[in-house]
PDB file of C-alpha atoms in Angstrom:
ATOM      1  CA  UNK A   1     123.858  77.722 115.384  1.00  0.00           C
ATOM      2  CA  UNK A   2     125.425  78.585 119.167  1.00  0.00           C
ATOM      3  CA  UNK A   3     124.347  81.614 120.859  1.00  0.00           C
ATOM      4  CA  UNK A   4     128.075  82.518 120.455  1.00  0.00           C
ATOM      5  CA  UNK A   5     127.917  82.566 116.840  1.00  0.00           C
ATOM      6  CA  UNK A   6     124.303  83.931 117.086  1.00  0.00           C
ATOM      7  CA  UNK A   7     125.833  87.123 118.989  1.00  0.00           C
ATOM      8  CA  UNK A   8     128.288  87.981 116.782  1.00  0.00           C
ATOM      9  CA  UNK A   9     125.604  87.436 113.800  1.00  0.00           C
ATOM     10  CA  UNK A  10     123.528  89.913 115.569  1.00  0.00           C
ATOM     11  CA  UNK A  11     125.637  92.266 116.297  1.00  0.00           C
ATOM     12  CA  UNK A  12     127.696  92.353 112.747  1.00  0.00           C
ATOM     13  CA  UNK A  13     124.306  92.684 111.265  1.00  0.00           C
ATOM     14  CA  UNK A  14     123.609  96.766 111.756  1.00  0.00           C
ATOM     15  CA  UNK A  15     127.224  97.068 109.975  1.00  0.00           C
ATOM     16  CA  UNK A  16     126.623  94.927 107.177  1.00  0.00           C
ATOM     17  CA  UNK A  17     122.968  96.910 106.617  1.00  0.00           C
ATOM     18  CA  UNK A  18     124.456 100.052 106.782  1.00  0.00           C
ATOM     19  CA  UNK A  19     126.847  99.025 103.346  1.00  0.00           C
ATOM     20  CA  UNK A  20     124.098  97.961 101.379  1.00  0.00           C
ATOM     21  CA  UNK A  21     122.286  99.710  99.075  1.00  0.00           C
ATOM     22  CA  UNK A  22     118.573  99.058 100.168  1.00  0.00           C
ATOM     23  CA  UNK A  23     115.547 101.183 100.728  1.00  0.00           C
ATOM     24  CA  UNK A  24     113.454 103.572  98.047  1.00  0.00           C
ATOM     25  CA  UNK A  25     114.098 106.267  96.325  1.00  0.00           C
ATOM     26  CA  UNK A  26     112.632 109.573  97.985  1.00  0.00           C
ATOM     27  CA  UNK A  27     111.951 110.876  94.180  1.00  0.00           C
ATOM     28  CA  UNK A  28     111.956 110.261  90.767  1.00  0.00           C
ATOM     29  CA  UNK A  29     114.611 111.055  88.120  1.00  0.00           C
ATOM     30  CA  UNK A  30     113.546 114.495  86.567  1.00  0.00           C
ATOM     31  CA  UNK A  31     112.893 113.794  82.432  1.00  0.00           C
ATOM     32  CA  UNK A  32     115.604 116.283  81.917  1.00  0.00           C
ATOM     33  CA  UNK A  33     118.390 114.644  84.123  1.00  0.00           C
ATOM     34  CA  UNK A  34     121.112 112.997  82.328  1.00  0.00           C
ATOM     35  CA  UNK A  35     121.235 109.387  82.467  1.00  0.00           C
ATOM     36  CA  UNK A  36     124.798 108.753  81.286  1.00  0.00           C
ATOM     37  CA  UNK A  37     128.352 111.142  81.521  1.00  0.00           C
ATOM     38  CA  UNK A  38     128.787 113.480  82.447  1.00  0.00           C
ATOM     39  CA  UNK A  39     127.135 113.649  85.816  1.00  0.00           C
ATOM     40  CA  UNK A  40     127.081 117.058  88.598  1.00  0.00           C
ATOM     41  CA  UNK A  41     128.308 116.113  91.940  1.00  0.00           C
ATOM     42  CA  UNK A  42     127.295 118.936  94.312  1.00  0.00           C
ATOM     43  CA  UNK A  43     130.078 119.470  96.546  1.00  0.00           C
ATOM     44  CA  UNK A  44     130.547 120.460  99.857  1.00  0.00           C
ATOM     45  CA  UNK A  45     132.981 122.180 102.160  1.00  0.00           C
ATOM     46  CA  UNK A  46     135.266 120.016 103.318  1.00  0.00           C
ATOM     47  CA  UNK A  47     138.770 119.533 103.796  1.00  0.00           C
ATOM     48  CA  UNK A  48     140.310 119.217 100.071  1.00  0.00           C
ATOM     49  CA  UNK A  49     136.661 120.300  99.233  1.00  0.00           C
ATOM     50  CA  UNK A  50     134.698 123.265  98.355  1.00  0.00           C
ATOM     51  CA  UNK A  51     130.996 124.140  97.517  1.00  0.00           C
ATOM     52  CA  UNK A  52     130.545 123.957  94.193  1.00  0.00           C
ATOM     53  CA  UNK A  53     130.417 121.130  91.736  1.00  0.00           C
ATOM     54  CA  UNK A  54     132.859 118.727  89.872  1.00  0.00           C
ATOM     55  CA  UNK A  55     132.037 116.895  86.627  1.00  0.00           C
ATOM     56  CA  UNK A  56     132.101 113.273  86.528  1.00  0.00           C
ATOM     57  CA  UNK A  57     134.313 112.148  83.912  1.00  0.00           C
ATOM     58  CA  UNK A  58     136.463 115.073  83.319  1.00  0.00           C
ATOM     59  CA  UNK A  59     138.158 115.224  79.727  1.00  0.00           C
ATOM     60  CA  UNK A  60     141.329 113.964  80.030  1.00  0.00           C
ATOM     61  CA  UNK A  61     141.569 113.284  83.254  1.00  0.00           C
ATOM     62  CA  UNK A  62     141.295 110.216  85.513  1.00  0.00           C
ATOM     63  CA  UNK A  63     139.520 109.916  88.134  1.00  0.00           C
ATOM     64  CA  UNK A  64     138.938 107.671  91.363  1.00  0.00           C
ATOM     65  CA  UNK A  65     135.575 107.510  92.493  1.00  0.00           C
ATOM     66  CA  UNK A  66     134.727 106.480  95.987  1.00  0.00           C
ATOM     67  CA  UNK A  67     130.826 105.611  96.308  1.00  0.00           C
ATOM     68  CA  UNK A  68     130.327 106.142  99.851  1.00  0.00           C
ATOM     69  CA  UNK A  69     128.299 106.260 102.615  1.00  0.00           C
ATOM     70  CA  UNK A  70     128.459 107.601 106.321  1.00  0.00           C
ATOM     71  CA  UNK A  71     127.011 104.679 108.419  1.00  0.00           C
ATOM     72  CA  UNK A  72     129.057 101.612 106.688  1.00  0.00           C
ATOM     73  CA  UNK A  73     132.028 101.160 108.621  1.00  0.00           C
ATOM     74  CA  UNK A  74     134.700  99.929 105.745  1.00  0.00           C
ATOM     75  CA  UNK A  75     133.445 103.311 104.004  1.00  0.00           C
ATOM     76  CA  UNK A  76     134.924 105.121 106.995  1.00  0.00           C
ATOM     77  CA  UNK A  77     137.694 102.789 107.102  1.00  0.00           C
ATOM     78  CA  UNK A  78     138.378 103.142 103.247  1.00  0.00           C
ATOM     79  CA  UNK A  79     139.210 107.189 103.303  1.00  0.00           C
ATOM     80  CA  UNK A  80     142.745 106.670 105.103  1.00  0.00           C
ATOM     81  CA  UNK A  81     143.378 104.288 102.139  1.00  0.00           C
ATOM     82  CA  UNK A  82     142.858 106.740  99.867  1.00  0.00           C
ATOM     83  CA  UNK A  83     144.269 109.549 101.201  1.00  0.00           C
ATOM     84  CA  UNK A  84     147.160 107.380 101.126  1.00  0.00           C
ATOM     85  CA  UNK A  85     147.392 106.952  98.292  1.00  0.00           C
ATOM     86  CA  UNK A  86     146.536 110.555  97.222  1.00  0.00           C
ATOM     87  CA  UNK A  87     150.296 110.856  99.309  1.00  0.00           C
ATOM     88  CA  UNK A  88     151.989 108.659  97.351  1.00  0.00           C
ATOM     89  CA  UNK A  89     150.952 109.331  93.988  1.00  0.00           C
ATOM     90  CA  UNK A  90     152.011 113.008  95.162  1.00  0.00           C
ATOM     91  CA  UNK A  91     155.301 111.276  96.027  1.00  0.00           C
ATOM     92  CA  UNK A  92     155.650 109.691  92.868  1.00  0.00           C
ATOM     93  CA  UNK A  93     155.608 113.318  91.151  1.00  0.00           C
ATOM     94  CA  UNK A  94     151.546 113.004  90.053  1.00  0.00           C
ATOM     95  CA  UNK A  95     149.594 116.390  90.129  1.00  0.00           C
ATOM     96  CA  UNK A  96     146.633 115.395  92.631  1.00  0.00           C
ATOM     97  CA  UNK A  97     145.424 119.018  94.154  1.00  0.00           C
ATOM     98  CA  UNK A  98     144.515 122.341  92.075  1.00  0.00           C
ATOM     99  CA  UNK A  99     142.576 123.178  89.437  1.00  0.00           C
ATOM    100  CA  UNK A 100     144.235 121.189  86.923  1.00  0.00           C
ATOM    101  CA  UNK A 101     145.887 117.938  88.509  1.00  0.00           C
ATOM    102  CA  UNK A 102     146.485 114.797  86.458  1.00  0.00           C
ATOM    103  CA  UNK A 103     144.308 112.724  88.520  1.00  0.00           C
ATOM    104  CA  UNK A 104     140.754 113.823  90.913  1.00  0.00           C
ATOM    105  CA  UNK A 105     140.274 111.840  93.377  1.00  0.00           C
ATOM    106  CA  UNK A 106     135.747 112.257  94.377  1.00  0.00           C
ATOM    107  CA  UNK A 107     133.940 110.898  97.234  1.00  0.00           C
ATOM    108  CA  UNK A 108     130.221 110.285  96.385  1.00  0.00           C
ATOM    109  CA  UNK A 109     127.426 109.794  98.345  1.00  0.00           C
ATOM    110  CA  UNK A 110     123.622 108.800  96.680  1.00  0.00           C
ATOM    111  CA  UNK A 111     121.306 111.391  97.548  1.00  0.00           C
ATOM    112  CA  UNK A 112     118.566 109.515  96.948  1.00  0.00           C
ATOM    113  CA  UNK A 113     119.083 106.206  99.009  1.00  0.00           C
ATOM    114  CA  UNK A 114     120.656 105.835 102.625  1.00  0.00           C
ATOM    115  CA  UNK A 115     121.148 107.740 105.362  1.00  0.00           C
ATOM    116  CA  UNK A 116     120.531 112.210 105.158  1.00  0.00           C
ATOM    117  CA  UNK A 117     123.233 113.860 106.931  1.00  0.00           C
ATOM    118  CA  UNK A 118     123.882 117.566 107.049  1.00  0.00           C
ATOM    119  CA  UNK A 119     125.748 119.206 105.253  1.00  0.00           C
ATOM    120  CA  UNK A 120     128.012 120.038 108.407  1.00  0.00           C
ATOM    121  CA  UNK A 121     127.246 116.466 109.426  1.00  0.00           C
ATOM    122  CA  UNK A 122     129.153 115.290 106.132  1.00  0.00           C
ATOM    123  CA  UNK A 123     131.967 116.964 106.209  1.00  0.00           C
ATOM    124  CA  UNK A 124     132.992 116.622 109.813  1.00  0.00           C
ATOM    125  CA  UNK A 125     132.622 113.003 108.995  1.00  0.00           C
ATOM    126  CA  UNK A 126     134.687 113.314 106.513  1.00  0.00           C
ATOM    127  CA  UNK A 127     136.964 115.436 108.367  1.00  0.00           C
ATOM    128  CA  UNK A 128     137.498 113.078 110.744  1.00  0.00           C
ATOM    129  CA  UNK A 129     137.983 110.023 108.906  1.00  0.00           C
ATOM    130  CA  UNK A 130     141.118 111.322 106.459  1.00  0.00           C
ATOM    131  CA  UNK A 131     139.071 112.653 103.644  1.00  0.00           C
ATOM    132  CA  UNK A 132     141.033 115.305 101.759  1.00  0.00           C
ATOM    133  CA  UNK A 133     139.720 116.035  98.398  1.00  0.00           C
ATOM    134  CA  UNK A 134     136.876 116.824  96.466  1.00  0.00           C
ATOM    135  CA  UNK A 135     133.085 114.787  98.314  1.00  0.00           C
ATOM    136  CA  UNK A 136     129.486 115.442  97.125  1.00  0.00           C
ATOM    137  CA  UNK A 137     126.222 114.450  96.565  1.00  0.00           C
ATOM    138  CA  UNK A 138     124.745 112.317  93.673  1.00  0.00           C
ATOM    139  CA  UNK A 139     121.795 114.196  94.113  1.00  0.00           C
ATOM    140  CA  UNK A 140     119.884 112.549  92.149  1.00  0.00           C
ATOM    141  CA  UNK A 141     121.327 109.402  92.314  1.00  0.00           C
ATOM    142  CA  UNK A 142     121.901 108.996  88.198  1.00  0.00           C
ATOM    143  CA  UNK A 143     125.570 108.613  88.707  1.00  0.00           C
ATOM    144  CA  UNK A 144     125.166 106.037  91.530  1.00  0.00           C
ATOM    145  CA  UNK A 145     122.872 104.130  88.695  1.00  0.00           C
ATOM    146  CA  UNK A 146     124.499 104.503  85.702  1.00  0.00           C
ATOM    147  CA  UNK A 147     127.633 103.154  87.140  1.00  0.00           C
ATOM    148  CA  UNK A 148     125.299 100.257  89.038  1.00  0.00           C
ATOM    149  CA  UNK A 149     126.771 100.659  92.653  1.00  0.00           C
ATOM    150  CA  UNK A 150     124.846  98.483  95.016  1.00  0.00           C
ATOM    151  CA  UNK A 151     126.840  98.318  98.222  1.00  0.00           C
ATOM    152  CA  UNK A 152     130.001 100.928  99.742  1.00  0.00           C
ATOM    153  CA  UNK A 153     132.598 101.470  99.660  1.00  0.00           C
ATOM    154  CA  UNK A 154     132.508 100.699  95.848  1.00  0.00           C
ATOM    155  CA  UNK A 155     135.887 102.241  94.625  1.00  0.00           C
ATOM    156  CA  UNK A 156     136.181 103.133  90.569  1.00  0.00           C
ATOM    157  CA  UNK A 157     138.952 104.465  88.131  1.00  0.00           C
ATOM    158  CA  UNK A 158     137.725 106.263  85.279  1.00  0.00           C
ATOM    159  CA  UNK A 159     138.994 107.420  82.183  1.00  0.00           C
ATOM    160  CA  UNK A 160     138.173 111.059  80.519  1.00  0.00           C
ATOM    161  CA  UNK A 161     134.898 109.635  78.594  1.00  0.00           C
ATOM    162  CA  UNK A 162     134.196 107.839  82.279  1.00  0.00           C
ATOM    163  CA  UNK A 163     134.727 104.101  80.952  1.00  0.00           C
ATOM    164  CA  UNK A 164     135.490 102.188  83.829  1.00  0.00           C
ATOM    165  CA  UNK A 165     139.231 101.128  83.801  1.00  0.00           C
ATOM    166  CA  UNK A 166     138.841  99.515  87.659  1.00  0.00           C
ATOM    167  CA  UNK A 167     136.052  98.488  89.740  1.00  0.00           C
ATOM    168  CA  UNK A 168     136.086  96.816  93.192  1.00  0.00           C
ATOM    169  CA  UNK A 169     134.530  97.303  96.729  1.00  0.00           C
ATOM    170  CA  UNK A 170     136.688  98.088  99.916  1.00  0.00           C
ATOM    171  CA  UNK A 171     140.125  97.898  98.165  1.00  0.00           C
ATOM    172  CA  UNK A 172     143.896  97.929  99.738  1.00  0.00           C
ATOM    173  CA  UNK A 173     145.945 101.211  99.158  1.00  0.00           C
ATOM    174  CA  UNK A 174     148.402  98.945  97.051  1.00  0.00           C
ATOM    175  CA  UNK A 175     145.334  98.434  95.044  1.00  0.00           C
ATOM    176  CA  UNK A 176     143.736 101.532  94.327  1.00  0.00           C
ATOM    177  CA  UNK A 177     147.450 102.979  94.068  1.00  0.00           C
ATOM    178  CA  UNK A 178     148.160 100.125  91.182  1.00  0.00           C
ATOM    179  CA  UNK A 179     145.256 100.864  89.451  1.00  0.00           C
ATOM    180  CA  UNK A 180     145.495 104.637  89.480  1.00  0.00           C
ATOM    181  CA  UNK A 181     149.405 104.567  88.387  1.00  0.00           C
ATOM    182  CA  UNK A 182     148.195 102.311  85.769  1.00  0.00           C
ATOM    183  CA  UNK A 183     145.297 104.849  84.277  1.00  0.00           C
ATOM    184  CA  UNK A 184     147.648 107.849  84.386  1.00  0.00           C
ATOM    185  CA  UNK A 185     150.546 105.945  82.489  1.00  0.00           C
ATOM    186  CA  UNK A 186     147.865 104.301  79.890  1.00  0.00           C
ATOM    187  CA  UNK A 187     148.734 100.614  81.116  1.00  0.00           C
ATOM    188  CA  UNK A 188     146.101  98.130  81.386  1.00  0.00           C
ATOM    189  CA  UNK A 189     144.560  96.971  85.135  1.00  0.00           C
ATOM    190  CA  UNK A 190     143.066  93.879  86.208  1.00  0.00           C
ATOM    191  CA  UNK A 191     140.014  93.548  88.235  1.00  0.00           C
ATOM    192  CA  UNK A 192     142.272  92.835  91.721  1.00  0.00           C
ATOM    193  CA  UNK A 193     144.598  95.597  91.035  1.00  0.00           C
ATOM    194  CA  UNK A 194     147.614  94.122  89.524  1.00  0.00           C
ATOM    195  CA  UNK A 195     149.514  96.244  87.307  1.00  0.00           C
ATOM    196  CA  UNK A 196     151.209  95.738  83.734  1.00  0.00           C
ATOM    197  CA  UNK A 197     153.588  98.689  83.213  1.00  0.00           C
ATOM    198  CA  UNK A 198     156.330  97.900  85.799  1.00  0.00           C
ATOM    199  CA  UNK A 199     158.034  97.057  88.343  1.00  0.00           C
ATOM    200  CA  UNK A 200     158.327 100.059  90.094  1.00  0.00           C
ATOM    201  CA  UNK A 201     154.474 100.178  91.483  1.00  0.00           C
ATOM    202  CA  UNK A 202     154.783  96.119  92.424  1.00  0.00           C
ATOM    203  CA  UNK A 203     157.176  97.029  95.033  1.00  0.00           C
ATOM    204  CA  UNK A 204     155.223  99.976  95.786  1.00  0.00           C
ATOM    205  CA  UNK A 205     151.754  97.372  96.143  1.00  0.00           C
ATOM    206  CA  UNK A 206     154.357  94.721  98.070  1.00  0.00           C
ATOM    207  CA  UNK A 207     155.160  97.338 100.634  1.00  0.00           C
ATOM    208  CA  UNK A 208     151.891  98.247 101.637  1.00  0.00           C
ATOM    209  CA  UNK A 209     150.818  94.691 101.589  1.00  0.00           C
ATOM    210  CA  UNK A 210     153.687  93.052 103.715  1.00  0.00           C
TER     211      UNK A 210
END
């Protein structure tokens, strides 16, 4: 190896850490936490988020789930995607904000595992990365196991029960757009976002991707 290609190694390394899911957990799982759906995400303020809590799944109701986490760089890099896309499906005439929208869009971090930011820490990272919509804490980190996520961004559609209709890690907006249009209409998704119910989102995908 050169000391060229030894540099950039070295200094690619502290990015790469900070997207994998390593270290311990700080606690065990208490014997009355839920180990499968549905899950409480403890949400913060935000923008697009309050204090509270939202379900994961929600009956009836897709969702996209963004498993993130604040010192990986393509998890910063993946909000703009997604707000995107939170745009465009708004375009298309999709219900994405209020109480009852046809499709939640979540931002997750693992309580349990990674780095411990503030509250106030969280959101203004948040804030200042595009995030517009419901983020929160896996506090216990159940829903970051039961749906096996071991690196971020890992980016999920869901179905009301909370099968997994999508999975993939750092994902295009033409993807994640696909694969959400796809969910809400009932069409079927494969793993690298390519839709089945038309042609309308393919040119949608195309644009983005040219």
């Amino acid at each position: 190896m050169n000391r060229r290609t030894l540099l950039a190694s070295t200094v690619a390394m502290p990015a790469l850490v900070g997207c994998l899911d390593g270290g311990t957990d700080e606690g065990e799982t208490e014997p009355d936490e839920p180990t499968e759906p549905p899950f409480e995400i403890a949400t913060i303020d935000a923008s697009g988020s309050e204090a509270g809590t939202v379900r994961v799944p929600q009956s009836g109701r897709v969702m996209v789930l963004n498993f993130t986490r604040t010192e990986c760089p393509t998890s910063r890099a993946q909000l703009s995607r997604i707000a995107d896309v939170k745009v465009a499906l708004a375009e298309e005439g999709y219900t994405v904000d209020g109480d009852d929208p046809e499709i939640r869009f979540c931002s997750i971090t693992n309580g349990t595992r990674g780095p411990d930011p503030s509250d106030e820490e969280l959101a203004a990272w948040f804030d200042e990365n595009g995030g517009n919509w419901p983020i929160g804490r896996d506090e216990t980190g159940v829903c970051n196991e039961y749906y096996e996520i071991d690196g971020f961004p890992t980016m999920l559609t869901v179905d009301g029960t909370g099968a997994v209709q999508w999975r993939d890690r750092s994902s295009t907006s033409g993807a994640i757009f696909g694969t959400a249009r796809d969910a809400l209409e009932g069409g079927e998704t494969t793993q690298d976002g390519d839709n089945r119910t038309g042609d309308n989102t393919s040119e949608t995908v195309a644009s983005w991707e040219s």
